[in-house]
């Protein structure tokens, strides 16, 4: 990195001026002896480093972050101060469990402090490459156990990870995506996040409940919760999910955003109608990918039932029925042989017949509620079957007329 000292720093005084001030300079106890550095210290050049650091104790963290922008030399002195025991005690507050401080909103004091600290370290390391910035900042923060993945024994009652998250937000605000990629990779490797995620997504729900909770708290508090714009949160969420296949992504999303009290509980299976409605709302690409996966894996019967409920939702929610037919036609191309495709089409017809009979049985049993839902479902399904086959006939007649 090229130094800017030649253009922005005060010029070194000429030799005559230095001789006339030789006596006064001999009585100054100055640590920095390089004339170029001394010229950028201004009035602070008359102060020993120890006195300079004592004065910093009277400044707020925001004021110190402004001071570090004065010159590179001042910034270097502040970096030295941050690394000292007194600087650590001053700047690395650890009242993460004492969240009800007198006269303060719950947890707001320490969160604001770490926002200011994030700005300070952002400015102090401004001239360093991203890799070196991350190493230096990690060295400063590594002494705080509550910033670590497994560092706090009581994570549900700790603001440590939240403070780490707001610190990270301020630090990376304005960075480009490549730099943020490096930040995520650095923290992911540091916390061994991929191995921990692999453990929970490959085991039964609830079998590693404490680890699931740790992953939830770390991902939300450090990467996701503190961004103002959804696009920023989406960027970090994408980084978390991208390494995993779709089925593991779904499990991971539930761990991160699902109810805390239910992380160890397998939820009840959704109604097929609701599954179909979710697929429609997810868009064509996701819907086709989901259905094609079932076709490739030989689950033609499940796929056939899904087609029936896609038609039912189209009928109930007034979507165009030709969408369901075209989606089925597209899925048919996934089957490798005509026999598999014909078996799937036969399964669709059988599924319509079986589901209609099940609904008819519910109506004939006489167990009707005030809205007579069973009868309405049967009514909609029969209409859905009729409109579904009508669209197939239209498609077939258009093909034959070409």
Coordinates of C-alpha atoms in Angstrom, one line a residue:
X1 CA 0.0 0.0 0.0
X2 CA 1.5 3.4 -1.0
X3 CA 2.0 5.9 1.8
X4 CA 0.3 9.3 1.5
X5 CA 2.9 11.0 3.7
X6 CA 4.5 12.8 0.8
X7 CA 1.4 14.7 -0.1
X8 CA -0.6 15.1 3.0
X9 CA 1.8 15.4 5.9
X10 CA 3.4 18.7 7.0
X11 CA 6.8 19.3 5.4
X12 CA 9.9 18.8 7.5
X13 CA 11.2 22.1 8.8
X14 CA 14.5 23.3 7.2
X15 CA 17.8 22.8 8.9
X16 CA 18.1 26.4 10.1
X17 CA 14.8 26.2 11.9
X18 CA 15.8 23.0 13.6
X19 CA 19.1 24.4 14.9
X20 CA 17.3 27.4 16.5
X21 CA 15.0 25.1 18.4
X22 CA 17.6 22.6 19.4
X23 CA 17.7 23.6 23.1
X24 CA 13.9 23.3 23.6
X25 CA 13.8 20.0 21.8
X26 CA 16.4 18.5 24.1
X27 CA 14.0 19.0 27.0
X28 CA 11.1 17.2 25.5
X29 CA 10.5 13.6 26.4
X30 CA 9.1 12.3 23.1
X31 CA 8.8 8.7 22.2
X32 CA 8.4 9.2 18.4
X33 CA 11.8 10.4 17.0
X34 CA 11.0 10.3 13.3
X35 CA 10.5 13.9 12.2
X36 CA 7.9 13.0 9.7
X37 CA 5.8 11.3 12.4
X38 CA 6.3 14.1 14.9
X39 CA 5.0 16.7 12.4
X40 CA 1.7 14.9 12.2
X41 CA 1.2 14.8 16.0
X42 CA 0.5 18.5 16.3
X43 CA 0.4 19.6 19.9
X44 CA 0.4 16.0 21.1
X45 CA 4.1 15.8 20.1
X46 CA 5.0 17.5 23.4
X47 CA 3.3 14.7 25.4
X48 CA 4.9 11.4 26.4
X49 CA 3.0 8.4 25.2
X50 CA 1.9 7.5 28.8
X51 CA 0.3 11.0 29.2
X52 CA -1.3 10.8 25.8
X53 CA -3.0 7.5 26.8
X54 CA -4.1 8.9 30.1
X55 CA -5.9 11.7 28.3
X56 CA -7.8 9.2 26.2
X57 CA -9.5 8.0 29.3
X58 CA -11.4 11.3 29.4
X59 CA -12.7 11.0 25.8
X60 CA -15.7 9.0 24.8
X61 CA -15.3 6.2 22.3
X62 CA -16.9 8.3 19.6
X63 CA -14.4 11.1 20.2
X64 CA -11.5 8.7 20.1
X65 CA -12.8 7.3 16.8
X66 CA -12.8 10.9 15.4
X67 CA -9.3 11.5 16.8
X68 CA -7.9 8.5 14.9
X69 CA -8.9 10.2 11.6
X70 CA -6.5 13.1 12.2
X71 CA -3.4 11.4 10.9
X72 CA -1.8 8.0 10.4
X73 CA 0.5 8.6 13.3
X74 CA -2.3 9.4 15.7
X75 CA -4.1 6.3 14.4
X76 CA -1.0 4.2 15.2
X77 CA -0.9 5.6 18.7
X78 CA -4.6 4.7 19.2
X79 CA -4.0 1.2 18.0
X80 CA -1.2 0.9 20.6
X81 CA -3.6 2.2 23.2
X82 CA -6.3 -0.3 22.3
X83 CA -3.8 -3.1 22.7
X84 CA -2.7 -2.0 26.2
X85 CA -4.3 -3.5 29.4
X86 CA -5.8 -0.2 30.3
X87 CA -7.3 0.3 26.8
X88 CA -8.7 -3.2 26.9
X89 CA -10.4 -2.5 30.3
X90 CA -11.8 0.8 29.0
X91 CA -13.0 -0.4 25.6
X92 CA -14.0 -4.1 26.0
X93 CA -16.9 -3.8 28.4
X94 CA -18.3 -7.1 29.5
X95 CA -21.5 -6.3 31.4
X96 CA -23.3 -8.7 29.1
X97 CA -25.4 -10.3 31.9
X98 CA -26.1 -7.1 33.8
X99 CA -28.5 -5.8 31.2
X100 CA -30.7 -3.7 33.6
X101 CA -28.3 -0.8 34.3
X102 CA -29.7 2.1 36.3
X103 CA -31.3 4.7 34.2
X104 CA -30.7 2.7 31.0
X105 CA -33.0 1.0 28.6
X106 CA -32.5 -2.8 28.8
X107 CA -29.2 -3.6 27.2
X108 CA -29.0 -0.3 25.2
X109 CA -26.0 1.1 27.0
X110 CA -23.6 -1.8 26.1
X111 CA -25.0 -2.2 22.6
X112 CA -24.4 1.5 21.9
X113 CA -20.9 1.1 23.3
X114 CA -20.0 -1.7 20.9
X115 CA -21.5 0.3 17.9
X116 CA -19.0 3.1 18.8
X117 CA -16.2 0.5 19.2
X118 CA -17.0 -0.9 15.8
X119 CA -16.6 2.6 14.3
X120 CA -13.4 3.1 16.2
X121 CA -11.8 -0.1 15.0
X122 CA -13.1 0.5 11.5
X123 CA -11.3 3.8 11.3
X124 CA -8.2 2.6 13.0
X125 CA -7.7 -0.2 10.5
X126 CA -8.9 1.8 7.5
X127 CA -5.5 1.5 5.6
X128 CA -5.1 -2.2 6.2
X129 CA -6.1 -5.0 3.8
X130 CA -9.3 -6.9 4.8
X131 CA -7.4 -10.0 5.9
X132 CA -5.1 -8.0 8.2
X133 CA -8.0 -6.0 9.6
X134 CA -9.8 -9.1 10.5
X135 CA -6.7 -10.6 12.2
X136 CA -6.1 -7.5 14.2
X137 CA -9.7 -7.1 15.3
X138 CA -9.9 -10.8 16.2
X139 CA -6.8 -10.4 18.3
X140 CA -8.4 -7.5 20.2
X141 CA -11.8 -9.3 20.7
X142 CA -10.5 -12.8 21.4
X143 CA -10.2 -12.1 25.1
X144 CA -14.0 -11.7 25.4
X145 CA -15.4 -15.2 26.0
X146 CA -19.0 -14.2 25.4
X147 CA -18.2 -13.4 21.8
X148 CA -17.3 -17.0 21.1
X149 CA -19.7 -19.6 19.8
X150 CA -19.5 -21.7 23.0
X151 CA -18.0 -19.0 25.2
X152 CA -20.9 -18.1 27.4
X153 CA -22.4 -20.7 29.9
X154 CA -25.8 -18.8 29.9
X155 CA -26.3 -17.7 26.2
X156 CA -30.1 -17.1 26.6
X157 CA -29.4 -14.4 29.2
X158 CA -26.3 -12.8 27.6
X159 CA -25.9 -9.9 25.3
X160 CA -22.5 -10.9 24.2
X161 CA -23.4 -12.2 20.7
X162 CA -25.7 -9.2 20.1
X163 CA -22.9 -6.8 20.9
X164 CA -20.7 -8.7 18.6
X165 CA -23.4 -8.5 15.9
X166 CA -23.8 -4.7 16.2
X167 CA -20.0 -4.3 16.2
X168 CA -19.9 -6.4 13.0
X169 CA -22.7 -4.4 11.4
X170 CA -20.9 -1.1 11.9
X171 CA -17.5 -2.5 10.9
X172 CA -18.7 -3.9 7.6
X173 CA -21.2 -1.2 6.6
X174 CA -20.2 0.0 3.2
X175 CA -17.9 -2.9 2.4
X176 CA -18.3 -4.6 -1.0
X177 CA -19.6 -8.1 -1.3
X178 CA -16.1 -9.6 -1.8
X179 CA -14.9 -8.2 1.5
X180 CA -18.1 -9.4 3.3
X181 CA -17.5 -12.9 1.8
X182 CA -14.1 -12.8 3.5
X183 CA -15.6 -11.7 6.8
X184 CA -18.2 -14.5 6.7
X185 CA -15.6 -17.1 5.8
X186 CA -13.2 -15.9 8.5
X187 CA -15.9 -16.0 11.2
X188 CA -17.3 -19.3 9.9
X189 CA -13.9 -20.9 10.1
X190 CA -13.1 -19.4 13.4
X191 CA -16.3 -20.7 15.0
X192 CA -16.2 -24.0 13.1
X193 CA -19.8 -23.3 12.0
X194 CA -19.9 -25.7 9.0
X195 CA -19.1 -28.7 11.2
X196 CA -21.6 -27.7 13.8
X197 CA -24.4 -27.2 11.2
X198 CA -23.5 -30.6 9.7
X199 CA -24.0 -32.2 13.0
X200 CA -27.5 -30.8 13.6
X201 CA -28.9 -31.2 10.0
X202 CA -27.8 -34.8 9.8
X203 CA -29.3 -35.8 13.2
X204 CA -32.8 -36.2 14.4
X205 CA -34.6 -33.1 15.6
X206 CA -34.0 -32.5 19.3
X207 CA -31.1 -34.9 19.5
X208 CA -28.6 -32.0 19.7
X209 CA -30.9 -29.4 21.2
X210 CA -28.2 -27.3 22.9
X211 CA -26.2 -27.2 19.7
X212 CA -29.3 -26.2 17.7
X213 CA -29.9 -23.3 20.1
X214 CA -26.3 -22.2 19.9
X215 CA -26.4 -22.1 16.1
X216 CA -29.7 -20.2 16.3
X217 CA -28.3 -17.6 18.6
X218 CA -25.0 -17.2 16.8
X219 CA -26.5 -16.9 13.3
X220 CA -29.2 -14.5 14.3
X221 CA -27.3 -12.4 16.8
X222 CA -24.1 -12.1 14.8
X223 CA -25.2 -12.2 11.2
X224 CA -28.9 -11.4 10.8
X225 CA -30.7 -9.3 13.4
X226 CA -29.1 -5.9 13.3
X227 CA -29.4 -4.9 9.7
X228 CA -31.8 -2.1 8.6
X229 CA -32.3 -3.2 5.0
X230 CA -33.6 -6.7 4.1
X231 CA -31.1 -7.0 1.3
X232 CA -28.3 -6.9 3.9
X233 CA -29.9 -9.6 6.0
X234 CA -30.6 -11.6 2.9
X235 CA -26.9 -11.5 1.9
X236 CA -25.7 -13.0 5.2
X237 CA -28.6 -15.5 5.3
X238 CA -27.6 -16.6 1.8
X239 CA -24.0 -17.2 3.0
X240 CA -25.3 -19.3 5.8
X241 CA -27.6 -21.5 3.6
X242 CA -25.6 -21.7 0.4
X243 CA -23.3 -24.6 1.2
X244 CA -26.2 -27.0 2.0
X245 CA -28.7 -28.9 -0.2
X246 CA -32.3 -27.8 -0.2
X247 CA -33.5 -30.3 2.4
X248 CA -30.8 -29.2 4.9
X249 CA -31.5 -25.6 4.1
X250 CA -35.1 -26.1 5.2
X251 CA -34.0 -27.7 8.4
X252 CA -31.5 -24.9 9.1
X253 CA -34.1 -22.3 8.4
X254 CA -36.4 -23.9 11.0
X255 CA -33.5 -24.0 13.5
X256 CA -32.7 -20.3 13.0
X257 CA -36.2 -18.9 12.8
X258 CA -38.5 -21.5 14.3
X259 CA -40.1 -21.3 17.8
X260 CA -37.4 -21.8 20.5
X261 CA -39.6 -24.0 22.7
X262 CA -40.3 -26.3 19.7
X263 CA -36.7 -27.0 18.4
X264 CA -36.8 -30.5 19.8
X265 CA -40.3 -31.3 18.5
X266 CA -41.2 -32.7 15.1
X267 CA -44.1 -30.5 13.8
X268 CA -47.3 -32.1 12.6
X269 CA -47.3 -32.9 8.9
X270 CA -48.9 -30.3 6.8
X271 CA -52.1 -30.9 4.9
X272 CA -51.3 -31.6 1.2
X273 CA -53.5 -28.7 0.2
X274 CA -51.3 -26.3 2.2
X275 CA -48.1 -27.9 0.8
X276 CA -49.5 -27.3 -2.7
X277 CA -50.5 -23.7 -1.9
X278 CA -46.9 -23.0 -0.6
X279 CA -45.4 -24.4 -3.7
X280 CA -47.6 -22.2 -5.9
X281 CA -46.7 -19.1 -3.9
X282 CA -43.0 -20.1 -4.1
X283 CA -42.9 -19.6 -7.9
X284 CA -42.4 -21.8 -10.9
X285 CA -38.7 -22.6 -10.4
X286 CA -39.0 -23.9 -6.9
X287 CA -42.3 -25.7 -7.6
X288 CA -40.8 -27.5 -10.6
X289 CA -37.5 -28.3 -8.8
X290 CA -39.5 -29.9 -5.9
X291 CA -41.7 -31.9 -8.2
X292 CA -38.8 -33.0 -10.4
X293 CA -37.0 -34.3 -7.4
X294 CA -39.8 -36.6 -6.6
X295 CA -40.0 -37.8 -10.2
X296 CA -36.2 -38.5 -10.3
X297 CA -36.4 -40.4 -7.0
X298 CA -39.2 -42.7 -8.1
X299 CA -41.9 -41.2 -5.9
X300 CA -44.6 -41.1 -8.6
X301 CA -47.5 -41.8 -6.2
X302 CA -46.6 -38.8 -3.9
X303 CA -46.1 -36.6 -7.0
X304 CA -49.5 -37.7 -8.4
X305 CA -51.3 -36.7 -5.2
X306 CA -49.5 -33.4 -5.2
X307 CA -50.8 -32.7 -8.8
X308 CA -54.3 -33.3 -7.6
X309 CA -54.0 -30.8 -4.7
X310 CA -52.3 -28.3 -7.0
X311 CA -55.4 -28.5 -9.2
X312 CA -57.6 -28.1 -6.1
X313 CA -55.8 -25.0 -4.9
X314 CA -56.0 -23.5 -8.4
X315 CA -59.8 -24.1 -8.3
X316 CA -60.2 -22.7 -4.8
X317 CA -57.9 -19.7 -5.1
X318 CA -59.0 -18.8 -8.7
X319 CA -55.6 -19.5 -10.3
X320 CA -55.5 -20.5 -14.0
X321 CA -55.9 -24.2 -14.3
X322 CA -53.8 -24.4 -17.4
X323 CA -50.8 -23.6 -15.1
X324 CA -51.3 -26.9 -13.2
X325 CA -51.6 -28.8 -16.5
X326 CA -48.4 -27.2 -18.0
X327 CA -46.5 -27.9 -14.8
X328 CA -47.5 -31.6 -15.0
X329 CA -46.5 -31.6 -18.7
X330 CA -43.1 -30.2 -17.8
X331 CA -42.6 -32.7 -15.0
X332 CA -43.5 -35.6 -17.4
X333 CA -40.4 -34.8 -19.4
X334 CA -38.2 -35.6 -16.4
X335 CA -39.2 -39.3 -16.5
X336 CA -36.5 -41.2 -18.4
X337 CA -38.8 -43.8 -20.1
X338 CA -42.3 -43.7 -21.6
X339 CA -43.4 -46.5 -19.2
X340 CA -42.5 -44.3 -16.2
X341 CA -44.4 -41.4 -17.7
X342 CA -47.5 -43.5 -18.4
X343 CA -47.4 -44.9 -14.9
X344 CA -47.3 -41.4 -13.5
X345 CA -50.3 -40.3 -15.5
X346 CA -52.2 -43.3 -14.4
X347 CA -51.3 -42.5 -10.8
X348 CA -52.7 -39.0 -11.3
X349 CA -56.1 -40.4 -12.4
X350 CA -56.1 -42.9 -9.5
X351 CA -55.2 -40.1 -7.1
X352 CA -58.2 -38.1 -8.2
X353 CA -60.5 -41.1 -7.8
X354 CA -59.2 -42.0 -4.3
X355 CA -59.2 -38.5 -2.9
X356 CA -62.8 -37.9 -4.2
X357 CA -63.9 -41.1 -2.6
X358 CA -62.3 -40.1 0.7
X359 CA -64.0 -36.8 0.7
X360 CA -67.3 -38.4 -0.3
X361 CA -67.0 -40.8 2.7
X362 CA -66.4 -37.8 5.0
X363 CA -69.6 -36.2 3.7
X364 CA -71.7 -39.4 4.0
X365 CA -70.5 -39.9 7.6
X366 CA -72.6 -37.0 8.6
X367 CA -69.9 -35.3 10.7
X368 CA -70.5 -31.8 9.4
X369 CA -69.5 -28.5 11.1
X370 CA -71.3 -25.2 10.7
X371 CA -69.5 -24.3 7.5
X372 CA -69.9 -27.8 6.0
X373 CA -66.2 -27.9 5.0
X374 CA -66.3 -31.5 3.9
X375 CA -69.0 -30.9 1.4
X376 CA -67.3 -27.7 0.1
X377 CA -64.0 -29.5 -0.3
X378 CA -65.7 -32.3 -2.3
X379 CA -67.5 -29.7 -4.5
X380 CA -64.3 -27.8 -5.2
X381 CA -62.4 -31.1 -6.0
X382 CA -65.0 -32.3 -8.5
X383 CA -64.9 -28.9 -10.2
X384 CA -61.1 -29.0 -10.1
X385 CA -61.0 -32.4 -11.8
X386 CA -63.4 -31.2 -14.5
X387 CA -61.4 -28.0 -15.2
X388 CA -58.1 -29.9 -15.1
X389 CA -59.2 -32.4 -17.7
X390 CA -60.8 -29.6 -19.8
X391 CA -57.4 -28.0 -20.0
X392 CA -55.8 -31.3 -21.0
X393 CA -58.4 -31.7 -23.8
X394 CA -57.8 -28.2 -25.0
X395 CA -54.0 -28.9 -25.0
X396 CA -54.5 -32.2 -26.9
X397 CA -56.8 -30.7 -29.5
X398 CA -54.5 -27.8 -30.2
X399 CA -51.6 -30.2 -30.6
X400 CA -53.6 -32.4 -33.0
X401 CA -54.7 -29.4 -35.1
X402 CA -51.2 -28.3 -35.9

